[in-house]
Coordinates of C-alpha atoms and ligand atoms in Angstrom, one line a residue:
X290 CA 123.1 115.7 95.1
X291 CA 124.7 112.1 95.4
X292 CA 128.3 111.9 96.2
X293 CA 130.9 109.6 95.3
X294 CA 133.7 109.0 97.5
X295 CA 136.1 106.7 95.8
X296 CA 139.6 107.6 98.1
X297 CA 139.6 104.3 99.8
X298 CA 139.7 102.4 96.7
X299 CA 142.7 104.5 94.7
X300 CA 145.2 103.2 96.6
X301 CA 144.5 99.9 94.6
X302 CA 145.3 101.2 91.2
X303 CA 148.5 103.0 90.4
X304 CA 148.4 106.9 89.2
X305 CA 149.3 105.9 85.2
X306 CA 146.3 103.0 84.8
X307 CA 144.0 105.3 86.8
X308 CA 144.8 108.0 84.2
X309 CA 144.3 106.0 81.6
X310 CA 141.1 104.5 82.6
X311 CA 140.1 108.2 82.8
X312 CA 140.9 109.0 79.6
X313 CA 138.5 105.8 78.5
X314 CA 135.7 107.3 81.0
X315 CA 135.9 110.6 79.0
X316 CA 135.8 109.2 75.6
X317 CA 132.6 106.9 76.7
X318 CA 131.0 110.3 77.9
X319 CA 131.3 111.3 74.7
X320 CA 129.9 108.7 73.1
X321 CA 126.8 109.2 74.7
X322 CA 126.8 112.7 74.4
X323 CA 127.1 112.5 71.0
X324 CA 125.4 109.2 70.2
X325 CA 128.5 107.6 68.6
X326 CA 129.0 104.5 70.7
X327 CA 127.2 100.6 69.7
X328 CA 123.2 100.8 70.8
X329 CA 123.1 104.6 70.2
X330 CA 119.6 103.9 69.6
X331 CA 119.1 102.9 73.3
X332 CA 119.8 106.5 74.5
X333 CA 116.0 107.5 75.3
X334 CA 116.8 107.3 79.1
X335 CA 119.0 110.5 78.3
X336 CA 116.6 112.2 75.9
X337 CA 113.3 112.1 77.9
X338 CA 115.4 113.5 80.9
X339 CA 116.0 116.3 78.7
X340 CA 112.7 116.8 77.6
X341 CA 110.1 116.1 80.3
X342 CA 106.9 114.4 79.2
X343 CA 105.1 116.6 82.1
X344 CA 101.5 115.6 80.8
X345 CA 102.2 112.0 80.6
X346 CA 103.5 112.1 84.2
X347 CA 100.3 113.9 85.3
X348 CA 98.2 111.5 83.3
X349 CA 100.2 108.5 85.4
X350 CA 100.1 110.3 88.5
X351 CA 96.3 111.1 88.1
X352 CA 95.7 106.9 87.2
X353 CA 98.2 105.9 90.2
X354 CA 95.6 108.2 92.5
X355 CA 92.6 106.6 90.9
X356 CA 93.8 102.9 91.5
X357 CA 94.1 103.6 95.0
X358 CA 91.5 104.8 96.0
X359 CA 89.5 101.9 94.1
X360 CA 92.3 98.7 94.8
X361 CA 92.2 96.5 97.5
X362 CA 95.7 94.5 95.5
X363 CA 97.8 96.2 92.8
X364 CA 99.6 93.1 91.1
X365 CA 103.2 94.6 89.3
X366 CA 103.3 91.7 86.9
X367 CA 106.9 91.7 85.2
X368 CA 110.5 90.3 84.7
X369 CA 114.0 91.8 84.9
X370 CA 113.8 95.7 83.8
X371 CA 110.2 95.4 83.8
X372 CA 109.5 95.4 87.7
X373 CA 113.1 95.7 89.5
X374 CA 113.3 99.5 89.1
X375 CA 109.5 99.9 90.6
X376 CA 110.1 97.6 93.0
X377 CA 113.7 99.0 94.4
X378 CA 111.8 102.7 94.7
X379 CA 108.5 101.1 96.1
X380 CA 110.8 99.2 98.7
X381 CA 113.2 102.6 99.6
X382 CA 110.1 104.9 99.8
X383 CA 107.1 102.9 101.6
X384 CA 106.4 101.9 105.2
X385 CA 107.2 98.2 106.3
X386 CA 103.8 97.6 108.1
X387 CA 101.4 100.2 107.9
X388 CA 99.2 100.1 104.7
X389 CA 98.2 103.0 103.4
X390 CA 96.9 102.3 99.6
X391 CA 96.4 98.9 98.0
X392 CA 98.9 95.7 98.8
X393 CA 101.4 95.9 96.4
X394 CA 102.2 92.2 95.0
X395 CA 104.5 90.6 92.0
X396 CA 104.1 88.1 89.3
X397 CA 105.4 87.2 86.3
X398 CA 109.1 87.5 88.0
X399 CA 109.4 83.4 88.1
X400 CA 107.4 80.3 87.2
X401 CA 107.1 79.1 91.0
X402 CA 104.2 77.6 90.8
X403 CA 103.4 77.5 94.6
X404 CA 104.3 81.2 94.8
X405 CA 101.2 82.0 92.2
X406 CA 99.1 79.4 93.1
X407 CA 98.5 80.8 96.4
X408 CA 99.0 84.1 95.2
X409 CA 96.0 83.8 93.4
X410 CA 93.9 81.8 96.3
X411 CA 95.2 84.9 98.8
X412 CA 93.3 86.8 95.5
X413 CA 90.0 84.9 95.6
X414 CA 90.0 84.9 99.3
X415 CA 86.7 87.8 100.0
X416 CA 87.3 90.7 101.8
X417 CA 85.4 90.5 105.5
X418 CA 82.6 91.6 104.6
X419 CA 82.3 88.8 102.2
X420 CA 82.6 90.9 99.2
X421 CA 85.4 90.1 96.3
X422 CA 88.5 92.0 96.2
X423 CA 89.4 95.1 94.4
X424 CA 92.2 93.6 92.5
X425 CA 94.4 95.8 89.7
X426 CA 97.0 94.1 87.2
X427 CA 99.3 96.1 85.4
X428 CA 101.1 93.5 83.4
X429 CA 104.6 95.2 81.9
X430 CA 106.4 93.6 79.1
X431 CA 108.1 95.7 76.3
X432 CA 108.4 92.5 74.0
X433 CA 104.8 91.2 75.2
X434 CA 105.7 87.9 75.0
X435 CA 108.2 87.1 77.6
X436 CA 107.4 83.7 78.8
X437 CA 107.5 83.9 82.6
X438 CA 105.0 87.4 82.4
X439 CA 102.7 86.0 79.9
X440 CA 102.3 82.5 82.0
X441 CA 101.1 84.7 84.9
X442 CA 99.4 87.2 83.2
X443 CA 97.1 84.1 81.5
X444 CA 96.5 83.0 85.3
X445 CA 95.8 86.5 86.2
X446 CA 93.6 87.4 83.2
X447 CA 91.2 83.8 83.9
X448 CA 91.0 85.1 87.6
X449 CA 89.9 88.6 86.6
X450 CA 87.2 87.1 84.7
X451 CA 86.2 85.1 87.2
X452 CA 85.8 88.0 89.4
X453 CA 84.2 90.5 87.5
X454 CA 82.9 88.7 84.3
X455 CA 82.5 91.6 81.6
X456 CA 84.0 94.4 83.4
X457 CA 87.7 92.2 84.2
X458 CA 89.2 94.7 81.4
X459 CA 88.6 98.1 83.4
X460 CA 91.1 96.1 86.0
X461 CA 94.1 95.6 83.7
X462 CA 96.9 97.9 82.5
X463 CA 99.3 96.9 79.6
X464 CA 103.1 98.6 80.1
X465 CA 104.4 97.4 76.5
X466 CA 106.0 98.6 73.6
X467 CA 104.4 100.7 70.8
X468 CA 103.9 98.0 68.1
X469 CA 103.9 94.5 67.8
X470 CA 104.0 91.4 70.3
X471 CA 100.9 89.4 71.2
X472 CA 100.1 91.6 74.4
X473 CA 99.5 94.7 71.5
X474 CA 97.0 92.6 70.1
X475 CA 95.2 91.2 73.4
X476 CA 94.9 95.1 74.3
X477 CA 93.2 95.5 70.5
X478 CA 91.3 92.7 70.9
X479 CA 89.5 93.3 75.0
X480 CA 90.5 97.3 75.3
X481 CA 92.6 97.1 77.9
X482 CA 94.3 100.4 78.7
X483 CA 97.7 100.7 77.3
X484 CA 101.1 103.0 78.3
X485 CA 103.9 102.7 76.0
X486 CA 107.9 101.7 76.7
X487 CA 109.5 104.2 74.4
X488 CA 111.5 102.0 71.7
X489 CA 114.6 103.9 72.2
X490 CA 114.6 102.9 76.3
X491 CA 115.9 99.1 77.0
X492 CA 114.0 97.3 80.2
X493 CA 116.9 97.9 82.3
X494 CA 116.9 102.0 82.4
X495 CA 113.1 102.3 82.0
X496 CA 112.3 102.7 85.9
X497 CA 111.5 106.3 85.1
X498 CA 108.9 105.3 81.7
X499 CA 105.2 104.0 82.5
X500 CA 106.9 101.0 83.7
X501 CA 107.7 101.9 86.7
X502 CA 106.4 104.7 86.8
X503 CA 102.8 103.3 87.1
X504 CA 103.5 100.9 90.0
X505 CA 105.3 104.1 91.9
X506 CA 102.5 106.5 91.7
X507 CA 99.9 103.3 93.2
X508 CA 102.4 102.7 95.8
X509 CA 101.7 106.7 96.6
X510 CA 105.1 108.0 96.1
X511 CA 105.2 111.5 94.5
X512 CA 106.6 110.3 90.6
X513 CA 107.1 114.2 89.6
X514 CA 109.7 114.6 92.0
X515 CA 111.2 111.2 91.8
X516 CA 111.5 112.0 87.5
X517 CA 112.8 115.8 88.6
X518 CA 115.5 114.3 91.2
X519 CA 116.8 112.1 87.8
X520 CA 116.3 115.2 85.8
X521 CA 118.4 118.0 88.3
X522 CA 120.9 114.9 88.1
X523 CA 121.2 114.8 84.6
X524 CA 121.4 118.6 83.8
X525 CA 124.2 118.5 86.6
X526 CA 126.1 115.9 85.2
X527 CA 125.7 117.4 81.9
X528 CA 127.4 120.4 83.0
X529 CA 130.0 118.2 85.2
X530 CA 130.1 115.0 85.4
X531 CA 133.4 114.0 87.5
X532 CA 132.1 111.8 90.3
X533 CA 130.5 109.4 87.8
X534 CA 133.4 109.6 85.2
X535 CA 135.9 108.9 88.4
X536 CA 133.8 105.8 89.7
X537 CA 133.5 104.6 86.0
X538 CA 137.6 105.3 85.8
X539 CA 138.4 103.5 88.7
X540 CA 135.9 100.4 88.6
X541 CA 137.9 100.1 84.7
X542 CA 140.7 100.3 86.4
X543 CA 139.8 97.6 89.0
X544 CA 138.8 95.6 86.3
X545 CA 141.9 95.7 84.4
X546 CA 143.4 94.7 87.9
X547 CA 141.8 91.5 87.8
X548 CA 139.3 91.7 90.3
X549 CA 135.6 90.2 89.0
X550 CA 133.0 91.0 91.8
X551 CA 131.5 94.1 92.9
X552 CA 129.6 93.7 96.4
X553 CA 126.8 96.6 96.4
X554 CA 126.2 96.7 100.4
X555 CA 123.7 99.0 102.0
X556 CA 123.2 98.9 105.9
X557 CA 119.8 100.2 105.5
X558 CA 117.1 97.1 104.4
X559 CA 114.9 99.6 102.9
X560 CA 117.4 100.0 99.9
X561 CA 118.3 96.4 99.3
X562 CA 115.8 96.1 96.4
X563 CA 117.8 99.6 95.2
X564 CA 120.8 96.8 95.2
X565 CA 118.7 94.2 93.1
X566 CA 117.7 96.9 90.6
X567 CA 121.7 98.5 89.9
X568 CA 122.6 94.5 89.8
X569 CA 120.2 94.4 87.2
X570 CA 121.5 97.2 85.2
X571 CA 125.3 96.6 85.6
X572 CA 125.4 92.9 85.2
X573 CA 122.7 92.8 82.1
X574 CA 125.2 95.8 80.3
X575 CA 128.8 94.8 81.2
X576 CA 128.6 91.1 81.7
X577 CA 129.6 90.4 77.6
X578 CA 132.7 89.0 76.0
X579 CA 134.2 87.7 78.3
X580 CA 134.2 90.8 80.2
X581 CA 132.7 92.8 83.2
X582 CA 132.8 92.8 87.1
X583 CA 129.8 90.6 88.7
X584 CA 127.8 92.8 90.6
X585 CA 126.3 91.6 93.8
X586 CA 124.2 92.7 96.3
X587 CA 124.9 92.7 100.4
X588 CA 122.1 93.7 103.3
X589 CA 124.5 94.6 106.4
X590 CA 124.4 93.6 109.5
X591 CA 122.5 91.2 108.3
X592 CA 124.8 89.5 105.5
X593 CA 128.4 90.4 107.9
X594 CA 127.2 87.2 109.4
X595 CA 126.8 85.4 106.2
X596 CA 129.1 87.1 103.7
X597 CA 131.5 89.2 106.0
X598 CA 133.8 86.2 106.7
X599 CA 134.5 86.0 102.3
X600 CA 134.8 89.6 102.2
X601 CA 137.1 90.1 105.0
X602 CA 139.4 86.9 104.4
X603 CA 138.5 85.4 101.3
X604 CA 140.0 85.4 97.6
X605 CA 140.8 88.8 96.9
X606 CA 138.6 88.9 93.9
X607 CA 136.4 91.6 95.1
X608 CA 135.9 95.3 95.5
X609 CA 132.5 97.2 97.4
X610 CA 130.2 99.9 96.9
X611 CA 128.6 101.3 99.7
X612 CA 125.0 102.8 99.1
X613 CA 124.7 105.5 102.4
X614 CA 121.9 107.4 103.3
X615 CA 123.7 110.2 105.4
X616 CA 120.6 111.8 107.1
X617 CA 118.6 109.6 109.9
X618 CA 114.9 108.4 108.9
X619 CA 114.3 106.6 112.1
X620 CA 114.3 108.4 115.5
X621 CA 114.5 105.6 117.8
X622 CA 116.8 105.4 120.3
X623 CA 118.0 103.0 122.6
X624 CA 116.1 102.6 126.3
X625 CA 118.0 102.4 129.8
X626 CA 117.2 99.4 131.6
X627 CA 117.6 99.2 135.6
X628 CA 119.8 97.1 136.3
X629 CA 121.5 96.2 132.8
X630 CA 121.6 92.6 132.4
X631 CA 122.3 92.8 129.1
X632 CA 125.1 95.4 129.5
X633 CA 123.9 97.3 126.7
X634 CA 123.2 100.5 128.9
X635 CA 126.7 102.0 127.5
X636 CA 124.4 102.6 123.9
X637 CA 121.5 104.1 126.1
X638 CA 120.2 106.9 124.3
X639 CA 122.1 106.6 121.0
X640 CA 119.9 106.6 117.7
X641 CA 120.0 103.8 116.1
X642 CA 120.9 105.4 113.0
X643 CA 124.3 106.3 115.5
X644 CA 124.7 103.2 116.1
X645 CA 124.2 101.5 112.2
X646 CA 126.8 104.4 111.4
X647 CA 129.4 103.3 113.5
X648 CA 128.6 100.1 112.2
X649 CA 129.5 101.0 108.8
X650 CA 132.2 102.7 109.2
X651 CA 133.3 100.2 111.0
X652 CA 133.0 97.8 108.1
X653 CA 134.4 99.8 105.9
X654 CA 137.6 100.2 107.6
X655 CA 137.7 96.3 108.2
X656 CA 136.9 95.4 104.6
X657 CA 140.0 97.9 103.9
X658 CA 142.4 97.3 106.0
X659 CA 141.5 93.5 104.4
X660 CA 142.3 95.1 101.4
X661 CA 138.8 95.3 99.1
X662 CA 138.6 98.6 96.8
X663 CA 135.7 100.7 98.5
X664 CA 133.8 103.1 97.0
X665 CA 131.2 105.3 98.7
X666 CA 128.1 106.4 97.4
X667 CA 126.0 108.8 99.2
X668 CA 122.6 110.2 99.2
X669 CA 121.8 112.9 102.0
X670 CA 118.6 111.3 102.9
X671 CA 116.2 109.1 102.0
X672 CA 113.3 110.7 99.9
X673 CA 111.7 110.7 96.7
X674 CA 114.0 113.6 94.7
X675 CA 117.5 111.6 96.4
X676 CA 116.1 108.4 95.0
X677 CA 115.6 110.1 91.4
X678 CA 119.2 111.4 91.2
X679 CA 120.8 108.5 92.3
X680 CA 118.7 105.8 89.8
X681 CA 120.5 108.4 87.1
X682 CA 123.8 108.5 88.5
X683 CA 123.8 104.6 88.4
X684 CA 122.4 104.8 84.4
X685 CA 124.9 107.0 83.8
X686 CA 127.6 105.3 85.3
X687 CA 126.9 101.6 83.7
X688 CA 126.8 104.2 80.1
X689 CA 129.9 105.5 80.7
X690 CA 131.6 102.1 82.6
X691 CA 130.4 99.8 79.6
X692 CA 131.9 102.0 77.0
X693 CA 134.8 102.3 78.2
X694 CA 135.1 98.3 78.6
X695 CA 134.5 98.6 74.6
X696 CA 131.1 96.8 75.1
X697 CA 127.5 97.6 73.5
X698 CA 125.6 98.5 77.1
X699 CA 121.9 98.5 76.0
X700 CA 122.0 94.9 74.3
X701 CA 121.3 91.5 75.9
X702 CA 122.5 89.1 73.6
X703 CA 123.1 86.3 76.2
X704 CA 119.8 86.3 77.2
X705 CA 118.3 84.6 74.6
X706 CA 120.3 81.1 75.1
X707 CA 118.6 80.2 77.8
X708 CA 115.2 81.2 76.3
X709 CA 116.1 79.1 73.2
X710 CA 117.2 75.9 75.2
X711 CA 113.8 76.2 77.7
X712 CA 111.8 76.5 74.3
X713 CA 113.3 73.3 72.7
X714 CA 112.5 71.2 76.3
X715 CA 109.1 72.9 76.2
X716 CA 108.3 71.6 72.8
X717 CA 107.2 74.8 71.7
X718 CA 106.6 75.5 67.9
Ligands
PA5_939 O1 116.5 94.9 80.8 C1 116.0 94.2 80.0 O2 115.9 94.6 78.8 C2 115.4 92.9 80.4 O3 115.6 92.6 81.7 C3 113.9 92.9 80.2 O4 113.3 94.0 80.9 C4 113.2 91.6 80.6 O5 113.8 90.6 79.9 C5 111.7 91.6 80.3 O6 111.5 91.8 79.0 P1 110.0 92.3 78.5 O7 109.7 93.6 79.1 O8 110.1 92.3 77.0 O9 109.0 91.2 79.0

């Protein structure tokens, strides 16, 4: 089960504001509990934990097993809460280099339009025996008519056709919501398979829906154990809840101290799309009125050289939480060299995984002693069920950390401004 160290961090907050902020992360609990709270209707990430749709995770799993063994390219075509939860497990669970299954690729994320034009040349390109690829699109947008999706999903759809003329449909699956929106009535009009995003779930917290779902099972990953880690989690936290209400209670407490930025740092690169996904979900909930901590996302080593400098010396504006996988999943180990030019023979025979642990640690006692809040968050190791219970963990803990800020979690009022302003400059009517 995911811990939640947050010792380093209470020496920032004094004993009465902590207390207080606790008392705020208990009342929140409640509100979700007991669906009291603004957005009550948003609470389907809670209820289909409780209840298990076991035959719609078989029926994905079954089509996730079917697409690869007939896709060459599976295209994840989506924005915001309808790709970065797939893509953070995808990322955490699969190999870097060694492809087992179809190449896993995303659209509909941005309008670059060098990205997707030779996205869709690499697409055309034959296999090498001269033969078209096998190419899958599973295009995911609860609203169906989110601008950057639908642009690429047009692109995609004229490609398909190229392809495969009257059988293009057999290669596209629609992720969208029940009723309404134009993708509802492309899938009436061409029969293109549909799954449904429950109204109740919002984009941000529906990693464990057909939306991400879908793209999991193609990359290969088991999904029943993935949904069964979330659900263990929830009945847990059900029963007893503390870690989560104490992180909630102290990041409302930091808050109240001023501080605006939460760095999310992981030394393992595997889990820095895990980062993207719980920037996602904290920033989209709590950044309203005027309020919230700006959550951020840090790779280490590699960002210590970029970012370390700020965090160690700059404004003190900032707190960090540490994602750690405590278990190795690498055995390599460092090689003796004759001679040691490089005077690196003092690590000979360490794990790597040794050596990126003293390298947190390190870190983390730097970043303290520079004074930032740090809070640790640890999975035991990196598989499928630990990947389940910490996605809930972080849902629960933007519920619980939102409510007690006073603010509506599952809305996104803010995002429409920009949509209205890129409209108005598009000339669209
Ligand atoms: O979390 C959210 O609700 C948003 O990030 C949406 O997922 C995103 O805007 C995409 O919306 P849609 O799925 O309607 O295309």
């Amino acid at each position: 089960m995911i811990k939640c160290d947050i010792s380093l961090a209470r020496k920032f907050i004094d004993e009465s504001t902590y207390l207080q902020s606790r008392k705020k992360a208990d009342k929140a609990f409640d509100q979700l509990k007991h669906k009291t709270g603004p957005g009550s209707e948003w609470l389907g990430w809670r209820d289909m934990l409780a209840k298990p749709n076991d035959a719609e995770i078989e029926q994905i799993s079954e089509l996730g097993e079917e697409i690869r063994q007939k896709a060459d390219v599976f295209i994840v075509c989506g924005i915001g809460g309808s790709y970065l939860g797939a893509k953070a497990v995808i990322d955490a669970l699969s190999a870097h280099f060694d492809q087992n299954g179809p190449e896993i690729l995303y659209a509909g994320h941005h309008m670059g339009g060098k990205y997707l034009e030779q996205l869709l040349a690499h697409l055309r390109q034959p296999k090498e025996d001269g033969t078209p690829k096998s190419i899958y699109v599973n295009v995911i947008s609860k609203s169906g008519s989110t601008l950057e999706t639908a642009l690429s999903f047009r692109m995609l759809r004229a490609l398909l056709d190229d392809l495969y003329g009257e059988d293009s449909s057999d290669h596209i699956i629609c992720t969208t919501g029940a009723e309404g929106g134009l993708l509802n009535k492309m899938i009436e009009a061409k029969g293109y398979r549909k799954f449904i995003v429950p109204d109740d779930v919002g984009g941000r917290f529906s990693v464990l829906t057909p939306v991400g779902l879908i793209p999991i099972a193609v990359a290969g990953i088991d999904i029943r154990t993935l949904f069964y880690g979330a659900v263990s989690a929830f009945n847990k936290y059900e029963e007893n809840a503390v870690e989560v209400l104490e992180y909630a209670a102290l990041r409302n407490a930091i808050h109240e101290s001023g501080k605006t930025i939460d760095v999310f740092a992981t030394f393992e690169p595997e889990l820095a799309s895990i980062g993207g996904w719980i920037q996602q979900l904290l920033g989209e909930s709590e950044g309203k009125e005027g309020k919230g901590i700006f959550p951020t996302v840090a790779t280490f080593s590699t960002d210590l050289h970029s970012l370390g400098q700020f965090i160690q010396q700059g404004q003190r504006s900032l707190m960090e939480t540490f994602i750690i996988v405590d278990k190795p999943f690498s055995k390599l180990s460092v090689n003796e060299i004759e001679g040691d030019d490089d005077k690196l023979n003092y690590l000979s025979g360490k794990s790597f995984h040794e050596i990126n642990t003293k390298a947190r640690e390190g870190t983390i006692e730097a970043h303290s002693e520079g004074d930032v809040p740090i809070v640790r968050v640890h999975m035991e190791s990196l598989n499928a069920e630990n990947i389940g219970q910490l996605i809930y963990f972080f849902e629960l803990l933007t519920g619980i950390f939102v409510y007690s800020l006073n603010v509506n979690p599952f809305n996104q009022p803010g995002v429409e401004d920009y949509k209205k302003a890129m409209y108005r400059l598009l000339g669209k009517h």
